[in-house]
Amino acid sequence: MTAPLVIAVDGPAASGKGTVATGLATLYGLPYLDSGLLYRAVGVLAERGSGAVTEASAEAAARGLDPKVLDDPALRTRAAGELASQAAVFPSVRAALLIFQRDFAAQGSGAVIDGRDIGTVIAPAARAKLFVTASPEVRAERRWKQLKGQGESVELADILTDIRLRDERDSGRAAAPLLMADDAVLLDTSNLSIEQAADAARRIVETARAL
Ligand code: CDP
């Protein structure tokens, strides 16, 4: 019997990993988890509860997290992304979210999960690992369009600053930093359309499955 197909999709903010991951989930009929939403929910709840993202407020939010809140559109805002990255530096927060993510990866059907540490920490044995990236300028423009589409009034230059800051924080933290797994395949989507990125991702997965 072949093992269930688990696909790990990691990469920096607005790299296109969510689009690639949802496309793969649809293609292979697999359940999909956007792990960034867990951190977004923790950041938002910690701030709502205590006015700031501290280790104590974020850990309490992570321990009591109800996955039902993940559908809240408030988690998709620029502010939520910033709060998420603040909450994500705390090892106790990461530990509190670990089991949920590992269980999701281990369900018998297989799974697609996207995030920062899926191929390195959450599902190191995943059959296929993609590291999706794009230049900071391209990522800023994508995020800017997305936020404007959601009705947020934002400046492109400010989004580029956000993206650079978040890259630095996510890559520089001690706990599970954003890192490409040794056995991940790099997918640079800077010059790719959504269809081209989806096609490249499918080919990466097919190659990994054939090994
Ligand atoms: O969509 P975007 O790439 O902007 O962010 P996201 O995937 O929703 O993640 C928001 C923040 O959560 C990131 O900047 C990371 O700090 C954190 N995160 C993490 O540390 N580990 C994950 N597996 C997913 C997200």
Short mmCIF file of C-alpha atoms and ligand atoms in Angstrom, two decimals:
data_model
loop_
_atom_site.label_atom_id
_atom_site.label_comp_id
_atom_site.label_asym_id
_atom_site.label_seq_id
_atom_site.Cartn_x
_atom_site.Cartn_y
_atom_site.Cartn_z
CA MET A 1 0.00 0.00 0.00
CA THR A 2 1.35 3.43 -0.85
CA ALA A 3 1.59 6.00 1.96
CA PRO A 4 -0.94 8.87 1.92
CA LEU A 5 0.21 11.86 -0.10
CA VAL A 6 1.37 14.67 2.20
CA ILE A 7 2.49 17.89 0.51
CA ALA A 8 4.36 20.63 2.41
CA VAL A 9 4.32 24.10 0.88
CA ASP A 10 6.53 26.69 2.60
CA GLY A 11 7.66 30.17 1.70
CA PRO A 12 7.69 33.84 2.65
CA ALA A 13 4.72 36.23 2.84
CA ALA A 14 2.67 36.64 -0.34
CA SER A 15 4.92 34.33 -2.35
CA GLY A 16 1.93 32.55 -3.88
CA LYS A 17 2.18 29.50 -1.62
CA GLY A 18 -1.50 29.64 -0.68
CA THR A 19 -2.56 29.66 -4.32
CA VAL A 20 -0.19 26.82 -5.17
CA ALA A 21 -1.30 24.82 -2.12
CA THR A 22 -5.05 25.20 -2.73
CA GLY A 23 -4.51 24.26 -6.38
CA LEU A 24 -2.69 21.08 -5.38
CA ALA A 25 -5.35 20.23 -2.77
CA THR A 26 -8.08 20.51 -5.41
CA LEU A 27 -6.09 18.57 -8.00
CA TYR A 28 -5.35 15.63 -5.69
CA GLY A 29 -8.59 15.85 -3.65
CA LEU A 30 -6.70 16.40 -0.38
CA PRO A 31 -7.70 18.34 2.75
CA TYR A 32 -5.90 21.67 2.97
CA LEU A 33 -4.62 23.61 5.99
CA ASP A 34 -3.35 27.18 5.80
CA SER A 35 -1.21 27.11 8.96
CA GLY A 36 -0.68 30.89 8.74
CA LEU A 37 -4.32 31.28 9.78
CA LEU A 38 -3.54 29.58 13.10
CA TYR A 39 -0.86 32.17 13.84
CA ARG A 40 -3.10 34.98 12.58
CA ALA A 41 -5.89 33.84 14.92
CA VAL A 42 -3.48 33.62 17.85
CA GLY A 43 -2.08 37.10 17.18
CA VAL A 44 -5.52 38.68 16.82
CA LEU A 45 -6.98 36.92 19.90
CA ALA A 46 -3.92 37.77 22.01
CA GLU A 47 -4.23 41.41 21.13
CA ARG A 48 -7.98 41.48 21.66
CA GLY A 49 -7.59 39.80 25.05
CA SER A 50 -4.77 41.79 26.55
CA GLY A 51 -4.10 44.72 24.21
CA ALA A 52 -0.74 43.34 23.07
CA VAL A 53 0.93 40.21 21.74
CA THR A 54 3.01 39.06 24.71
CA GLU A 55 4.28 35.54 25.25
CA ALA A 56 1.64 34.98 27.96
CA SER A 57 -1.31 36.33 25.94
CA ALA A 58 -0.25 34.51 22.77
CA GLU A 59 0.35 31.20 24.54
CA ALA A 60 -3.08 31.40 26.21
CA ALA A 61 -4.70 32.12 22.84
CA ALA A 62 -2.83 29.24 21.18
CA ARG A 63 -3.75 26.75 23.90
CA GLY A 64 -7.42 27.60 23.73
CA LEU A 65 -7.64 28.03 19.95
CA ASP A 66 -10.90 26.82 18.41
CA PRO A 67 -10.34 25.97 14.72
CA LYS A 68 -13.84 27.37 14.01
CA VAL A 69 -12.42 30.91 14.22
CA LEU A 70 -10.19 30.27 11.19
CA ASP A 71 -12.96 31.32 8.78
CA ASP A 72 -13.10 34.86 10.20
CA PRO A 73 -12.28 37.36 7.40
CA ALA A 74 -10.64 39.60 10.06
CA LEU A 75 -7.71 37.15 9.93
CA ARG A 76 -6.94 38.18 6.33
CA THR A 77 -6.11 41.81 7.11
CA ARG A 78 -2.70 43.47 7.03
CA ALA A 79 -2.83 44.00 10.81
CA ALA A 80 -3.54 40.31 11.42
CA GLY A 81 -0.47 39.31 9.37
CA GLU A 82 1.71 41.55 11.51
CA LEU A 83 0.22 40.23 14.79
CA ALA A 84 0.70 36.65 13.51
CA SER A 85 4.38 37.15 12.90
CA GLN A 86 4.80 38.67 16.38
CA ALA A 87 3.04 35.69 17.99
CA ALA A 88 4.95 33.17 15.88
CA VAL A 89 8.34 33.96 17.46
CA PHE A 90 7.36 32.38 20.81
CA PRO A 91 8.37 28.70 21.14
CA SER A 92 5.49 28.06 23.56
CA VAL A 93 3.01 29.28 20.94
CA ARG A 94 4.54 27.07 18.27
CA ALA A 95 4.49 24.09 20.65
CA ALA A 96 0.80 24.68 21.43
CA LEU A 97 -0.07 24.64 17.71
CA LEU A 98 2.14 21.67 16.83
CA ILE A 99 -0.17 18.76 17.64
CA PHE A 100 -3.11 20.14 15.65
CA GLN A 101 -0.89 20.56 12.59
CA ARG A 102 0.82 17.15 12.98
CA ASP A 103 -2.57 15.47 13.35
CA PHE A 104 -3.78 17.25 10.22
CA ALA A 105 -0.74 15.96 8.31
CA ALA A 106 -1.19 12.44 9.68
CA GLN A 107 -4.86 11.92 8.75
CA GLY A 108 -5.17 8.86 6.54
CA SER A 109 -6.33 10.76 3.47
CA GLY A 110 -3.08 12.69 3.07
CA ALA A 111 -3.00 16.50 3.23
CA VAL A 112 -1.64 19.74 1.83
CA ILE A 113 -0.35 22.23 4.42
CA ASP A 114 1.22 25.59 3.75
CA GLY A 115 3.30 27.71 6.10
CA ARG A 116 6.87 28.45 7.11
CA ASP A 117 8.03 25.27 8.87
CA ILE A 118 5.88 22.53 7.37
CA GLY A 119 8.67 20.70 5.52
CA THR A 120 11.17 21.23 8.34
CA VAL A 121 9.18 20.76 11.59
CA ILE A 122 5.52 19.81 11.11
CA ALA A 123 5.76 17.18 8.37
CA PRO A 124 9.45 16.40 7.79
CA ALA A 125 8.47 13.10 6.15
CA ALA A 126 6.12 14.75 3.62
CA ARG A 127 6.28 13.07 0.22
CA ALA A 128 6.57 16.36 -1.66
CA LYS A 129 8.04 19.62 -0.36
CA LEU A 130 7.86 22.90 -2.21
CA PHE A 131 9.49 26.16 -1.22
CA VAL A 132 7.58 28.90 -3.01
CA THR A 133 9.20 32.29 -3.35
CA ALA A 134 9.14 35.51 -5.40
CA SER A 135 11.00 38.81 -5.27
CA PRO A 136 9.98 41.19 -2.45
CA GLU A 137 8.68 43.69 -5.05
CA VAL A 138 6.43 41.14 -6.74
CA ARG A 139 5.18 39.87 -3.39
CA ALA A 140 4.43 43.40 -2.19
CA GLU A 141 2.43 44.12 -5.31
CA ARG A 142 0.41 40.91 -4.97
CA ARG A 143 -0.35 41.56 -1.30
CA TRP A 144 -1.24 45.20 -2.06
CA LYS A 145 -3.74 44.12 -4.73
CA GLN A 146 -5.20 41.50 -2.41
CA LEU A 147 -5.65 43.95 0.47
CA LYS A 148 -7.15 46.60 -1.81
CA GLY A 149 -9.53 43.96 -3.15
CA GLN A 150 -10.62 43.31 0.44
CA GLY A 151 -11.35 47.02 0.87
CA GLU A 152 -8.25 48.04 2.86
CA SER A 153 -6.71 51.37 1.95
CA VAL A 154 -2.96 50.73 1.81
CA GLU A 155 0.13 52.18 0.11
CA LEU A 156 2.32 49.87 -1.98
CA ALA A 157 5.50 51.29 -0.39
CA ASP A 158 4.20 50.48 3.10
CA ILE A 159 3.37 46.92 2.07
CA LEU A 160 6.90 46.46 0.72
CA THR A 161 8.26 47.65 4.09
CA ASP A 162 5.91 45.19 5.87
CA ILE A 163 7.08 42.33 3.66
CA ARG A 164 10.77 43.07 4.28
CA LEU A 165 10.21 43.37 8.03
CA ARG A 166 8.24 40.13 8.13
CA ASP A 167 10.89 38.28 6.06
CA GLU A 168 13.52 39.43 8.53
CA ARG A 169 11.49 38.43 11.58
CA ASP A 170 10.38 35.07 10.15
CA SER A 171 13.88 34.14 8.94
CA GLY A 172 15.78 35.52 11.93
CA ARG A 173 13.79 33.99 14.79
CA ALA A 174 15.33 31.16 16.79
CA ALA A 175 12.18 28.97 16.88
CA ALA A 176 11.46 27.19 13.58
CA PRO A 177 12.74 29.98 11.31
CA LEU A 178 11.63 30.23 7.70
CA LEU A 179 14.07 27.84 6.08
CA MET A 180 14.01 25.75 2.95
CA ALA A 181 14.15 22.03 3.83
CA ASP A 182 17.16 20.22 2.30
CA ASP A 183 14.81 18.05 0.25
CA ALA A 184 12.41 20.82 -0.83
CA VAL A 185 12.18 22.03 -4.42
CA LEU A 186 12.40 25.78 -5.00
CA LEU A 187 9.59 27.35 -7.04
CA ASP A 188 10.15 31.02 -7.89
CA THR A 189 6.83 32.47 -8.99
CA SER A 190 8.12 36.02 -9.72
CA ASN A 191 7.54 35.68 -13.45
CA LEU A 192 4.81 33.04 -13.46
CA SER A 193 1.06 33.38 -13.93
CA ILE A 194 -1.20 31.49 -11.53
CA GLU A 195 -1.68 28.76 -14.18
CA GLN A 196 2.06 28.47 -14.80
CA ALA A 197 2.81 28.29 -11.06
CA ALA A 198 0.11 25.63 -10.61
CA ASP A 199 1.54 23.61 -13.48
CA ALA A 200 5.11 23.86 -12.16
CA ALA A 201 3.89 22.79 -8.70
CA ARG A 202 2.06 19.78 -10.16
CA ARG A 203 5.22 18.70 -11.98
CA ILE A 204 7.26 18.97 -8.75
CA VAL A 205 4.74 16.79 -6.93
CA GLU A 206 4.59 14.24 -9.75
CA THR A 207 8.39 13.97 -9.77
CA ALA A 208 8.45 13.48 -5.99
CA ARG A 209 5.71 10.83 -6.20
CA ALA A 210 7.64 8.90 -8.83
CA LEU A 211 10.76 8.61 -6.63
O1 CDP B 1 -0.13 35.01 3.91
P1 CDP B 1 1.18 35.41 4.47
O2 CDP B 1 2.29 34.68 3.83
O3 CDP B 1 1.36 36.86 4.60
O4 CDP B 1 1.22 34.98 5.96
P2 CDP B 1 0.67 33.69 6.65
O5 CDP B 1 1.10 32.46 5.93
O6 CDP B 1 -0.78 33.88 6.91
O7 CDP B 1 1.49 33.75 8.03
C1 CDP B 1 1.45 34.86 8.87
C2 CDP B 1 2.63 34.77 9.83
O8 CDP B 1 2.49 33.60 10.65
C3 CDP B 1 4.00 34.61 9.17
O9 CDP B 1 4.62 35.85 8.89
C4 CDP B 1 4.79 33.81 10.19
O10 CDP B 1 5.41 34.63 11.14
C5 CDP B 1 3.74 32.99 10.91
N1 CDP B 1 3.72 31.57 10.50
C6 CDP B 1 4.66 30.72 11.06
O11 CDP B 1 5.50 31.14 11.82
N2 CDP B 1 4.64 29.39 10.76
C7 CDP B 1 3.73 28.90 9.91
N3 CDP B 1 3.73 27.59 9.65
C8 CDP B 1 2.80 29.77 9.29
C9 CDP B 1 2.81 31.11 9.60
#
